[in-house]
């Protein structure tokens, strides 16, 4: 089981979820993907997507600041079997 | 426009013309519930979040209605472009709303206020922000222009005034707005114009604010046109620093003091009853000398506006004077009646007021968030439609 980070800072929807989905496709069951986004809309979108997704579960969401002081929304996903 | 994109102007015209179309809104369910296209006449809309198309397109697409052109909508037009392209691959007629809800929220539609032939020396334009029911004004006379209550989309006013061969000389905010981020200070600074907004409460506005001229009127003088009077009338009530602008003695830009079918809510400070009494006195005493025929041009609609209704939103002072609240016998009964009518103000209003008192630039995303949902500056919803909590 591995943890990888997907940096989609600076992009707007649908890019964060499209890229997360592409990344998850390549992961194995139980692998963790942390998506780092700056689009505030991604918070509700990841919740909604994970609610019906066959690919992943959403384990946590947190808000951080990156080195430039920008607000970063982190979505922690686990690849489903 | 290309055949796969539709812009806000074209969409509103299609809705206005009663064209058959279905909005396929691909934002998440919460955002769709909070704010969508339309006022009183909402176009048919279906909400299927874009992220569901990503995994389940084959299950969803066959269930979509056929035979009606679809317009896909999302926050900024990115996800909806993806979905409309996917639908076209499946042979479904779909166009994408370019710029999405952000473009809809920023859309301004100017409508000329009728003035008699004898008054051709000036023009009054009501600039309607369709998505929020906010109304701003551009008065043009002989190459000079005044903009009243502009939204933050300042380039739109600049382009409009330039197209009328005029220069912005004065920008006025009728009051410190709580319902939208003002473009007043920014528009004035960019055009080296004077900026006026009233000051009360010992909380001065950040930045340069023009003093009220001696005699209480601004005069627009330019070229050989006769000077045009903009008489400033203090209108404490909705807020203490408010001013109405009386153009050429007849057209009253009333801010949120007087609306069509209502008055502005006096409870946005912590002094609902005191400001309510002020509002009553403003209307029944300070404005008492104005004739019933005075044209009232408010800063927003009391009820959600019709999408794409290209009529001026206005009333007469006589009509306003007949409102049930204003036939109450005293300032105190009025203030209590109004206090019983108003619901809670949106939480963002306090933040908007702070920003408008110290008009620093703020990120558009934050302004979008603050301005979400319909305008709630009215004390009482219009008779035709109650603003829902959406
Ligand atoms: Fe207001």
CSV table of C-alpha atoms and ligand atoms in Angstrom, one decimal:
chain,number,residue,atom,x,y,z
A,1,UNK,CA,0.0,0.0,0.0
A,2,UNK,CA,1.3,3.4,-1.0
A,3,UNK,CA,0.5,7.0,-0.6
A,4,UNK,CA,0.9,9.4,-3.5
A,5,UNK,CA,0.2,13.1,-3.9
A,6,UNK,CA,-1.5,14.6,-6.9
A,7,UNK,CA,-0.9,18.3,-7.3
A,8,UNK,CA,-3.8,20.0,-9.2
A,9,UNK,CA,-3.2,23.5,-7.6
A,10,UNK,CA,-4.3,26.3,-9.9
A,11,UNK,CA,-6.8,24.2,-11.8
A,12,UNK,CA,-10.6,24.5,-11.8
A,13,UNK,CA,-13.3,21.9,-12.1
A,14,UNK,CA,-13.4,19.4,-13.7
A,15,UNK,CA,-9.6,19.0,-13.7
A,16,UNK,CA,-9.1,18.0,-10.1
A,17,UNK,CA,-11.6,15.1,-10.3
A,18,UNK,CA,-10.7,14.1,-13.8
A,19,UNK,CA,-7.0,13.9,-12.9
A,20,UNK,CA,-7.7,12.1,-9.6
A,21,UNK,CA,-9.7,9.5,-11.5
A,22,UNK,CA,-6.9,8.9,-13.9
A,23,UNK,CA,-4.4,8.6,-11.1
A,24,UNK,CA,-6.7,6.2,-9.1
A,25,UNK,CA,-7.1,4.0,-12.2
A,26,UNK,CA,-3.4,3.2,-11.9
A,27,UNK,CA,-3.4,2.5,-8.2
A,28,UNK,CA,-4.0,-0.8,-6.4
A,29,UNK,CA,-6.8,-1.5,-3.9
A,30,UNK,CA,-5.9,0.2,-0.5
A,31,UNK,CA,-3.5,2.7,-2.0
A,32,UNK,CA,-4.0,6.3,-0.8
A,33,UNK,CA,-4.1,9.3,-3.1
A,34,UNK,CA,-3.8,12.8,-1.6
A,35,UNK,CA,-5.2,15.4,-4.0
A,36,UNK,CA,-3.9,19.0,-3.4
A,37,UNK,CA,-6.3,21.6,-5.0
A,38,UNK,CA,-6.8,25.3,-4.7
A,39,UNK,CA,-10.3,25.4,-6.1
A,40,UNK,CA,-12.7,25.8,-3.2
A,41,UNK,CA,-15.4,24.2,-5.2
A,42,UNK,CA,-13.5,20.9,-5.1
A,43,UNK,CA,-14.5,20.3,-1.5
A,44,UNK,CA,-18.2,19.7,-2.3
A,45,UNK,CA,-17.4,18.1,-5.6
A,46,UNK,CA,-15.1,15.4,-4.1
A,47,UNK,CA,-17.7,14.7,-1.4
A,48,UNK,CA,-20.4,14.3,-4.1
A,49,UNK,CA,-18.2,12.2,-6.4
A,50,UNK,CA,-17.0,9.9,-3.7
A,51,UNK,CA,-20.5,9.2,-2.5
A,52,UNK,CA,-21.3,7.2,-5.6
A,53,UNK,CA,-17.8,6.4,-7.0
A,54,UNK,CA,-16.8,2.8,-7.7
A,55,UNK,CA,-13.2,3.9,-7.7
A,56,UNK,CA,-12.4,5.4,-4.3
A,57,UNK,CA,-13.6,6.4,-0.8
A,58,UNK,CA,-13.0,9.8,0.6
A,59,UNK,CA,-11.4,9.4,4.0
A,60,UNK,CA,-10.6,13.0,4.9
A,61,UNK,CA,-10.6,16.6,3.7
A,62,UNK,CA,-8.4,19.3,5.2
A,63,UNK,CA,-7.4,22.8,4.5
A,64,UNK,CA,-3.7,23.9,4.5
A,65,UNK,CA,-1.6,26.8,3.3
A,66,UNK,CA,1.2,26.2,0.8
A,67,UNK,CA,4.5,28.0,0.6
A,68,UNK,CA,3.0,30.9,-1.3
A,69,UNK,CA,0.3,31.4,1.3
A,70,UNK,CA,-2.4,30.0,-1.0
A,71,UNK,CA,-5.2,28.0,0.6
A,72,UNK,CA,-4.9,24.3,-0.4
A,73,UNK,CA,-7.8,21.9,-0.1
A,74,UNK,CA,-6.5,18.4,0.5
A,75,UNK,CA,-8.7,15.4,-0.3
A,76,UNK,CA,-7.5,12.0,0.9
A,77,UNK,CA,-8.8,9.1,-1.2
A,78,UNK,CA,-8.4,5.4,-0.9
A,79,UNK,CA,-8.6,3.2,-4.0
A,80,UNK,CA,-11.4,0.7,-3.7
A,81,UNK,CA,-10.9,-3.0,-4.6
B,1,UNK,CA,-20.9,31.9,-31.1
B,2,UNK,CA,-19.9,28.5,-32.3
B,3,UNK,CA,-22.6,25.9,-32.3
B,4,UNK,CA,-21.3,24.2,-29.2
B,5,UNK,CA,-21.2,27.3,-27.0
B,6,UNK,CA,-23.9,29.8,-26.0
B,7,UNK,CA,-23.2,33.0,-24.1
B,8,UNK,CA,-25.3,34.6,-21.3
B,9,UNK,CA,-26.9,37.2,-23.5
B,10,UNK,CA,-28.0,34.6,-26.0
B,11,UNK,CA,-29.3,32.3,-23.3
B,12,UNK,CA,-31.3,35.0,-21.6
B,13,UNK,CA,-32.7,36.1,-24.9
B,14,UNK,CA,-33.8,32.5,-25.6
B,15,UNK,CA,-35.4,32.2,-22.2
B,16,UNK,CA,-37.1,35.6,-22.7
B,17,UNK,CA,-38.4,34.5,-26.1
B,18,UNK,CA,-39.9,31.3,-24.5
B,19,UNK,CA,-37.7,29.0,-26.6
B,20,UNK,CA,-37.9,25.4,-25.5
B,21,UNK,CA,-34.7,24.4,-23.8
B,22,UNK,CA,-33.6,22.5,-20.7
B,23,UNK,CA,-30.7,23.6,-18.5
B,24,UNK,CA,-28.6,20.6,-17.6
B,25,UNK,CA,-26.8,22.0,-14.5
B,26,UNK,CA,-23.7,19.9,-13.8
B,27,UNK,CA,-22.6,21.5,-10.5
B,28,UNK,CA,-22.8,19.6,-7.3
B,29,UNK,CA,-26.3,19.4,-5.6
B,30,UNK,CA,-25.5,21.8,-2.9
B,31,UNK,CA,-24.4,24.6,-5.3
B,32,UNK,CA,-27.4,24.0,-7.5
B,33,UNK,CA,-29.7,24.2,-4.5
B,34,UNK,CA,-28.0,27.5,-3.4
B,35,UNK,CA,-28.3,29.4,-6.6
B,36,UNK,CA,-29.5,28.7,-10.1
B,37,UNK,CA,-30.4,30.6,-13.3
B,38,UNK,CA,-33.7,32.4,-13.2
B,39,UNK,CA,-35.9,34.6,-11.0
B,40,UNK,CA,-39.6,34.5,-11.2
B,41,UNK,CA,-39.7,32.6,-14.4
B,42,UNK,CA,-37.2,29.9,-13.9
B,43,UNK,CA,-36.3,27.9,-17.0
B,44,UNK,CA,-36.7,24.1,-16.8
B,45,UNK,CA,-33.5,22.7,-15.2
B,46,UNK,CA,-32.1,19.3,-14.3
B,47,UNK,CA,-29.2,18.8,-11.9
B,48,UNK,CA,-26.8,15.9,-12.7
B,49,UNK,CA,-23.3,16.7,-11.3
B,50,UNK,CA,-20.5,16.4,-13.8
B,51,UNK,CA,-18.6,13.9,-11.7
B,52,UNK,CA,-21.4,11.4,-12.1
B,53,UNK,CA,-20.9,11.6,-15.9
B,54,UNK,CA,-17.3,10.7,-15.4
B,55,UNK,CA,-18.1,7.3,-14.1
B,56,UNK,CA,-21.7,6.5,-15.1
B,57,UNK,CA,-22.2,8.3,-18.5
B,58,UNK,CA,-23.5,5.1,-20.0
B,59,UNK,CA,-26.2,4.8,-17.4
B,60,UNK,CA,-27.1,8.5,-17.3
B,61,UNK,CA,-27.1,9.5,-20.9
B,62,UNK,CA,-30.0,7.2,-22.1
B,63,UNK,CA,-32.2,8.6,-19.3
B,64,UNK,CA,-31.8,12.2,-20.3
B,65,UNK,CA,-34.8,13.8,-22.0
B,66,UNK,CA,-34.7,13.7,-25.8
B,67,UNK,CA,-36.1,16.2,-28.2
B,68,UNK,CA,-35.4,19.3,-26.2
B,69,UNK,CA,-32.1,21.2,-26.7
B,70,UNK,CA,-29.9,21.1,-23.7
B,71,UNK,CA,-27.7,23.9,-22.3
B,72,UNK,CA,-25.1,22.6,-19.9
B,73,UNK,CA,-24.2,24.9,-16.9
B,74,UNK,CA,-21.5,24.8,-14.2
B,75,UNK,CA,-19.6,27.2,-12.0
B,76,UNK,CA,-17.1,28.5,-14.7
B,77,UNK,CA,-18.0,26.6,-17.8
B,78,UNK,CA,-15.2,24.0,-17.6
B,79,UNK,CA,-17.1,20.9,-16.4
B,80,UNK,CA,-20.2,21.8,-18.4
B,81,UNK,CA,-18.0,22.0,-21.6
B,82,UNK,CA,-16.8,18.5,-20.8
B,83,UNK,CA,-20.3,17.2,-20.4
B,84,UNK,CA,-21.8,18.9,-23.5
B,85,UNK,CA,-19.0,17.4,-25.6
B,86,UNK,CA,-19.7,14.0,-24.2
B,87,UNK,CA,-23.4,14.4,-24.9
B,88,UNK,CA,-22.8,15.5,-28.5
B,89,UNK,CA,-20.7,12.3,-28.9
B,90,UNK,CA,-23.9,10.5,-27.9
B,91,UNK,CA,-25.9,12.4,-30.6
B,92,UNK,CA,-27.6,14.7,-28.1
B,93,UNK,CA,-28.1,18.4,-29.0
B,94,UNK,CA,-26.2,20.2,-26.2
B,95,UNK,CA,-24.6,23.6,-26.0
B,96,UNK,CA,-22.4,24.9,-23.2
B,97,UNK,CA,-23.0,28.1,-21.3
B,98,UNK,CA,-19.7,29.9,-21.8
B,99,UNK,CA,-18.3,31.2,-18.5
B,100,UNK,CA,-21.0,29.3,-16.5
B,101,UNK,CA,-22.6,30.8,-13.4
B,102,UNK,CA,-19.7,33.3,-12.9
B,103,UNK,CA,-20.6,34.8,-16.3
B,104,UNK,CA,-24.3,34.8,-15.4
B,105,UNK,CA,-23.6,36.4,-12.0
B,106,UNK,CA,-21.6,39.2,-13.7
B,107,UNK,CA,-24.0,39.8,-16.6
B,108,UNK,CA,-25.2,43.4,-16.8
B,109,UNK,CA,-28.1,44.4,-19.1
B,110,UNK,CA,-28.6,48.2,-19.7
B,111,UNK,CA,-32.2,49.4,-20.3
B,112,UNK,CA,-32.9,53.0,-21.2
B,113,UNK,CA,-35.2,54.9,-18.7
B,114,UNK,CA,-37.8,56.8,-20.8
B,115,UNK,CA,-37.5,60.5,-20.5
B,116,UNK,CA,-39.8,63.0,-22.3
B,117,UNK,CA,-38.7,64.5,-25.6
B,118,UNK,CA,-37.9,67.8,-24.0
B,119,UNK,CA,-35.4,66.0,-21.8
B,120,UNK,CA,-33.3,64.6,-24.6
B,121,UNK,CA,-30.3,66.5,-23.3
B,122,UNK,CA,-29.6,63.6,-21.0
B,123,UNK,CA,-30.0,59.8,-20.8
B,124,UNK,CA,-30.6,57.7,-17.8
B,125,UNK,CA,-29.8,54.0,-18.1
B,126,UNK,CA,-30.8,51.3,-15.6
B,127,UNK,CA,-28.1,48.7,-15.6
B,128,UNK,CA,-29.7,45.4,-14.4
B,129,UNK,CA,-27.6,42.7,-12.9
B,130,UNK,CA,-30.0,40.0,-13.8
B,131,UNK,CA,-28.7,37.2,-11.6
B,132,UNK,CA,-29.0,39.2,-8.4
B,133,UNK,CA,-31.7,41.8,-9.1
B,134,UNK,CA,-29.2,44.6,-8.3
B,135,UNK,CA,-29.9,47.8,-10.3
B,136,UNK,CA,-27.2,50.4,-11.0
B,137,UNK,CA,-27.5,53.6,-13.1
B,138,UNK,CA,-25.6,55.5,-15.7
B,139,UNK,CA,-26.6,59.1,-16.4
B,140,UNK,CA,-25.1,60.7,-19.4
B,141,UNK,CA,-25.2,64.3,-20.3
B,142,UNK,CA,-23.2,66.1,-23.0
B,143,UNK,CA,-20.2,63.8,-22.8
B,144,UNK,CA,-20.1,63.5,-19.0
B,145,UNK,CA,-21.4,60.5,-17.2
B,146,UNK,CA,-22.3,59.6,-13.6
B,147,UNK,CA,-22.4,56.0,-12.4
B,148,UNK,CA,-24.6,55.2,-9.4
B,149,UNK,CA,-24.3,52.0,-7.4
B,150,UNK,CA,-22.0,50.1,-9.8
B,151,UNK,CA,-21.3,46.5,-9.2
B,152,UNK,CA,-17.6,45.3,-9.1
B,153,UNK,CA,-17.7,44.6,-12.9
B,154,UNK,CA,-16.2,48.0,-13.6
B,155,UNK,CA,-14.9,47.3,-17.1
B,156,UNK,CA,-18.5,46.9,-18.2
B,157,UNK,CA,-19.5,50.4,-17.1
B,158,UNK,CA,-16.3,51.8,-18.7
B,159,UNK,CA,-17.1,50.2,-22.0
B,160,UNK,CA,-20.7,51.3,-21.9
B,161,UNK,CA,-19.9,54.9,-21.1
B,162,UNK,CA,-17.1,55.0,-23.7
B,163,UNK,CA,-19.5,53.7,-26.3
B,164,UNK,CA,-21.7,56.7,-25.5
B,165,UNK,CA,-18.8,59.0,-26.1
B,166,UNK,CA,-18.7,60.1,-22.5
B,167,UNK,CA,-16.3,60.3,-19.7
B,168,UNK,CA,-17.1,59.1,-16.1
B,169,UNK,CA,-16.8,62.2,-13.9
B,170,UNK,CA,-18.6,61.1,-10.8
B,171,UNK,CA,-19.4,57.8,-9.1
B,172,UNK,CA,-22.0,57.6,-6.3
B,173,UNK,CA,-22.9,54.8,-4.0
B,174,UNK,CA,-26.3,55.6,-2.5
B,175,UNK,CA,-25.2,53.8,0.6
B,176,UNK,CA,-22.7,51.3,2.0
B,177,UNK,CA,-24.2,48.2,0.3
B,178,UNK,CA,-24.5,45.0,2.2
B,179,UNK,CA,-25.8,42.8,-0.6
B,180,UNK,CA,-23.1,43.3,-3.2
B,181,UNK,CA,-19.4,44.2,-3.4
B,182,UNK,CA,-19.3,47.8,-4.6
B,183,UNK,CA,-17.4,48.8,-7.7
B,184,UNK,CA,-17.8,52.5,-6.7
B,185,UNK,CA,-14.3,53.3,-5.3
B,186,UNK,CA,-12.5,51.3,-8.0
B,187,UNK,CA,-14.5,52.7,-10.9
B,188,UNK,CA,-13.9,56.2,-9.6
B,189,UNK,CA,-10.1,55.7,-9.1
B,190,UNK,CA,-9.6,54.1,-12.6
B,191,UNK,CA,-11.3,57.0,-14.3
B,192,UNK,CA,-10.0,59.8,-12.1
B,193,UNK,CA,-13.6,60.6,-11.2
B,194,UNK,CA,-14.9,61.9,-7.9
B,195,UNK,CA,-16.5,59.2,-5.6
B,196,UNK,CA,-19.3,60.0,-3.2
B,197,UNK,CA,-20.8,57.9,-0.5
B,198,UNK,CA,-22.4,59.1,2.7
B,199,UNK,CA,-20.6,58.8,6.0
B,200,UNK,CA,-22.2,58.1,9.4
B,201,UNK,CA,-21.5,56.4,12.6
B,202,UNK,CA,-18.0,57.9,12.8
B,203,UNK,CA,-16.8,55.1,10.6
B,204,UNK,CA,-15.4,56.9,7.6
B,205,UNK,CA,-14.9,55.1,4.3
B,206,UNK,CA,-11.4,54.2,3.4
B,207,UNK,CA,-10.0,56.1,0.4
B,208,UNK,CA,-10.9,59.5,-1.0
B,209,UNK,CA,-14.6,60.4,-0.7
B,210,UNK,CA,-15.9,63.6,-2.2
B,211,UNK,CA,-17.7,66.0,0.2
B,212,UNK,CA,-21.3,66.9,-0.4
B,213,UNK,CA,-21.2,70.1,-2.5
B,214,UNK,CA,-22.5,73.4,-1.0
B,215,UNK,CA,-26.2,73.5,-1.8
B,216,UNK,CA,-26.4,69.7,-1.8
B,217,UNK,CA,-26.3,69.1,-5.5
B,218,UNK,CA,-23.7,67.8,-8.0
B,219,UNK,CA,-23.9,69.4,-11.4
B,220,UNK,CA,-22.9,67.7,-14.6
B,221,UNK,CA,-21.4,70.3,-16.9
B,222,UNK,CA,-19.8,69.3,-20.1
B,223,UNK,CA,-19.6,70.7,-23.6
B,224,UNK,CA,-22.4,73.1,-24.4
B,225,UNK,CA,-25.1,71.0,-22.8
B,226,UNK,CA,-27.1,72.7,-20.1
B,227,UNK,CA,-26.0,71.7,-16.6
B,228,UNK,CA,-27.8,68.7,-15.2
B,229,UNK,CA,-28.6,68.7,-11.5
B,230,UNK,CA,-28.1,65.7,-9.3
B,231,UNK,CA,-29.6,66.6,-6.0
B,232,UNK,CA,-28.4,64.6,-3.1
B,233,UNK,CA,-31.1,63.9,-0.5
B,234,UNK,CA,-30.1,62.3,2.8
B,235,UNK,CA,-32.2,59.2,3.4
B,236,UNK,CA,-31.3,57.7,6.8
B,237,UNK,CA,-33.3,54.5,7.5
B,238,UNK,CA,-32.2,51.4,5.5
B,239,UNK,CA,-28.8,52.6,6.6
B,240,UNK,CA,-27.9,55.9,8.4
B,241,UNK,CA,-25.5,57.3,5.7
B,242,UNK,CA,-27.9,56.7,2.7
B,243,UNK,CA,-28.6,59.3,0.1
B,244,UNK,CA,-31.0,59.3,-2.8
B,245,UNK,CA,-30.1,61.1,-6.0
B,246,UNK,CA,-32.8,63.2,-7.6
B,247,UNK,CA,-31.9,63.7,-11.3
B,248,UNK,CA,-33.3,66.8,-13.1
B,249,UNK,CA,-35.9,67.2,-10.3
B,250,UNK,CA,-37.9,64.1,-11.4
B,251,UNK,CA,-36.1,60.8,-11.4
B,252,UNK,CA,-35.3,59.6,-7.9
B,253,UNK,CA,-32.5,57.0,-7.7
B,254,UNK,CA,-33.7,55.8,-4.4
B,255,UNK,CA,-31.1,53.4,-3.3
B,256,UNK,CA,-32.7,50.8,-1.1
B,257,UNK,CA,-34.9,53.3,0.7
B,258,UNK,CA,-37.8,52.9,-1.7
B,259,UNK,CA,-38.2,49.7,-3.8
B,260,UNK,CA,-40.9,48.6,-6.1
B,261,UNK,CA,-43.5,47.0,-3.8
B,262,UNK,CA,-41.6,47.7,-0.6
B,263,UNK,CA,-38.9,49.5,1.4
B,264,UNK,CA,-35.4,48.6,2.3
B,265,UNK,CA,-34.8,46.6,5.4
B,266,UNK,CA,-33.6,48.8,8.3
B,267,UNK,CA,-32.2,45.9,10.4
B,268,UNK,CA,-28.8,45.5,8.8
B,269,UNK,CA,-27.1,47.3,11.7
B,270,UNK,CA,-27.9,46.4,15.3
B,271,UNK,CA,-30.5,49.2,15.5
B,272,UNK,CA,-33.6,47.8,13.7
B,273,UNK,CA,-36.2,49.9,15.5
B,274,UNK,CA,-34.2,53.1,15.6
B,275,UNK,CA,-33.3,52.9,11.9
B,276,UNK,CA,-36.9,51.8,11.2
B,277,UNK,CA,-38.2,55.0,12.7
B,278,UNK,CA,-35.6,56.9,10.7
B,279,UNK,CA,-36.8,55.2,7.5
B,280,UNK,CA,-40.4,56.2,8.2
B,281,UNK,CA,-39.4,59.8,8.8
B,282,UNK,CA,-37.3,59.8,5.7
B,283,UNK,CA,-40.2,58.7,3.5
B,284,UNK,CA,-42.9,60.7,5.2
B,285,UNK,CA,-41.0,63.9,6.0
B,286,UNK,CA,-37.7,64.2,4.1
B,287,UNK,CA,-39.2,63.1,0.8
B,288,UNK,CA,-42.6,64.7,1.5
B,289,UNK,CA,-42.1,67.7,-0.8
B,290,UNK,CA,-41.6,65.5,-3.9
B,291,UNK,CA,-44.6,65.1,-6.1
B,292,UNK,CA,-46.4,61.7,-6.5
B,293,UNK,CA,-45.3,61.6,-10.2
B,294,UNK,CA,-41.6,61.4,-9.1
B,295,UNK,CA,-40.2,58.3,-10.9
B,296,UNK,CA,-38.6,56.0,-8.3
B,297,UNK,CA,-35.6,54.0,-9.6
B,298,UNK,CA,-34.5,51.6,-6.9
B,299,UNK,CA,-31.1,49.9,-6.3
B,300,UNK,CA,-32.6,46.5,-6.6
B,301,UNK,CA,-35.8,44.6,-7.1
B,302,UNK,CA,-37.8,43.6,-4.0
B,303,UNK,CA,-38.7,40.3,-5.6
B,304,UNK,CA,-36.5,38.2,-7.8
B,305,UNK,CA,-36.5,39.8,-11.3
B,306,UNK,CA,-37.7,38.1,-14.4
B,307,UNK,CA,-34.9,36.6,-16.3
B,308,UNK,CA,-34.3,38.7,-19.4
B,309,UNK,CA,-37.3,41.1,-18.8
B,310,UNK,CA,-36.1,44.1,-20.7
B,311,UNK,CA,-38.3,46.6,-19.0
B,312,UNK,CA,-37.2,49.3,-16.7
B,313,UNK,CA,-37.9,48.4,-13.1
B,314,UNK,CA,-39.5,51.5,-11.6
B,315,UNK,CA,-42.4,52.8,-9.7
B,316,UNK,CA,-43.8,56.2,-8.8
B,317,UNK,CA,-43.6,57.9,-5.4
B,318,UNK,CA,-47.4,58.0,-5.3
B,319,UNK,CA,-47.4,54.2,-5.6
B,320,UNK,CA,-44.9,53.8,-2.8
B,321,UNK,CA,-46.8,56.1,-0.6
B,322,UNK,CA,-49.8,53.8,-0.9
B,323,UNK,CA,-47.9,50.8,0.5
B,324,UNK,CA,-49.7,49.4,3.6
B,325,UNK,CA,-46.7,49.9,5.9
B,326,UNK,CA,-46.5,53.5,5.0
B,327,UNK,CA,-50.1,54.2,6.0
B,328,UNK,CA,-49.3,53.2,9.6
B,329,UNK,CA,-49.8,56.2,11.9
B,330,UNK,CA,-46.4,56.6,13.5
B,331,UNK,CA,-42.7,56.0,13.1
B,332,UNK,CA,-42.9,53.6,16.0
B,333,UNK,CA,-45.7,51.4,14.7
B,334,UNK,CA,-44.0,51.3,11.3
B,335,UNK,CA,-40.7,50.3,12.8
B,336,UNK,CA,-42.3,47.5,14.8
B,337,UNK,CA,-44.3,46.2,11.8
B,338,UNK,CA,-41.2,46.2,9.6
B,339,UNK,CA,-39.1,44.4,12.3
B,340,UNK,CA,-41.8,41.7,12.4
B,341,UNK,CA,-41.5,41.2,8.6
B,342,UNK,CA,-37.8,40.8,8.0
B,343,UNK,CA,-36.1,37.5,8.2
B,344,UNK,CA,-32.4,37.0,9.1
B,345,UNK,CA,-30.0,38.7,6.8
B,346,UNK,CA,-27.5,36.5,4.9
B,347,UNK,CA,-24.3,36.0,6.9
B,348,UNK,CA,-22.1,37.4,4.3
B,349,UNK,CA,-23.8,40.8,4.5
B,350,UNK,CA,-21.6,41.8,7.5
B,351,UNK,CA,-18.4,41.0,5.6
B,352,UNK,CA,-19.6,42.8,2.5
B,353,UNK,CA,-20.3,46.0,4.6
B,354,UNK,CA,-16.8,45.9,6.1
B,355,UNK,CA,-15.2,45.6,2.7
B,356,UNK,CA,-17.4,48.3,1.2
B,357,UNK,CA,-16.4,50.7,4.0
B,358,UNK,CA,-12.8,50.0,3.2
B,359,UNK,CA,-12.9,49.2,-0.5
B,360,UNK,CA,-9.7,47.1,-1.0
B,361,UNK,CA,-9.6,44.8,-4.0
B,362,UNK,CA,-10.7,41.3,-3.0
B,363,UNK,CA,-10.4,38.0,-5.0
B,364,UNK,CA,-13.3,37.5,-7.4
B,365,UNK,CA,-13.9,34.0,-6.0
B,366,UNK,CA,-14.5,35.4,-2.5
B,367,UNK,CA,-16.8,38.1,-3.9
B,368,UNK,CA,-18.7,35.4,-5.8
B,369,UNK,CA,-19.1,33.4,-2.6
B,370,UNK,CA,-20.4,36.5,-0.6
B,371,UNK,CA,-22.8,37.4,-3.4
B,372,UNK,CA,-24.3,34.0,-3.7
B,373,UNK,CA,-28.0,33.7,-3.9
B,374,UNK,CA,-30.8,36.3,-4.4
B,375,UNK,CA,-30.7,39.8,-3.0
B,376,UNK,CA,-32.2,40.2,0.4
B,377,UNK,CA,-32.1,44.0,1.1
B,378,UNK,CA,-35.9,44.4,1.0
B,379,UNK,CA,-37.9,44.5,4.2
B,380,UNK,CA,-40.7,42.6,2.6
B,381,UNK,CA,-40.7,40.3,-0.5
B,382,UNK,CA,-42.6,41.6,-3.5
B,383,UNK,CA,-46.2,40.5,-3.8
B,384,UNK,CA,-45.6,38.2,-6.7
B,385,UNK,CA,-42.8,36.0,-5.4
B,386,UNK,CA,-41.3,35.4,-2.0
B,387,UNK,CA,-37.5,35.0,-2.2
B,388,UNK,CA,-36.8,31.5,-1.0
B,389,UNK,CA,-33.8,30.7,1.0
B,390,UNK,CA,-32.1,29.4,-2.1
C,1,LIG,FE1,-28.8,48.0,0.6
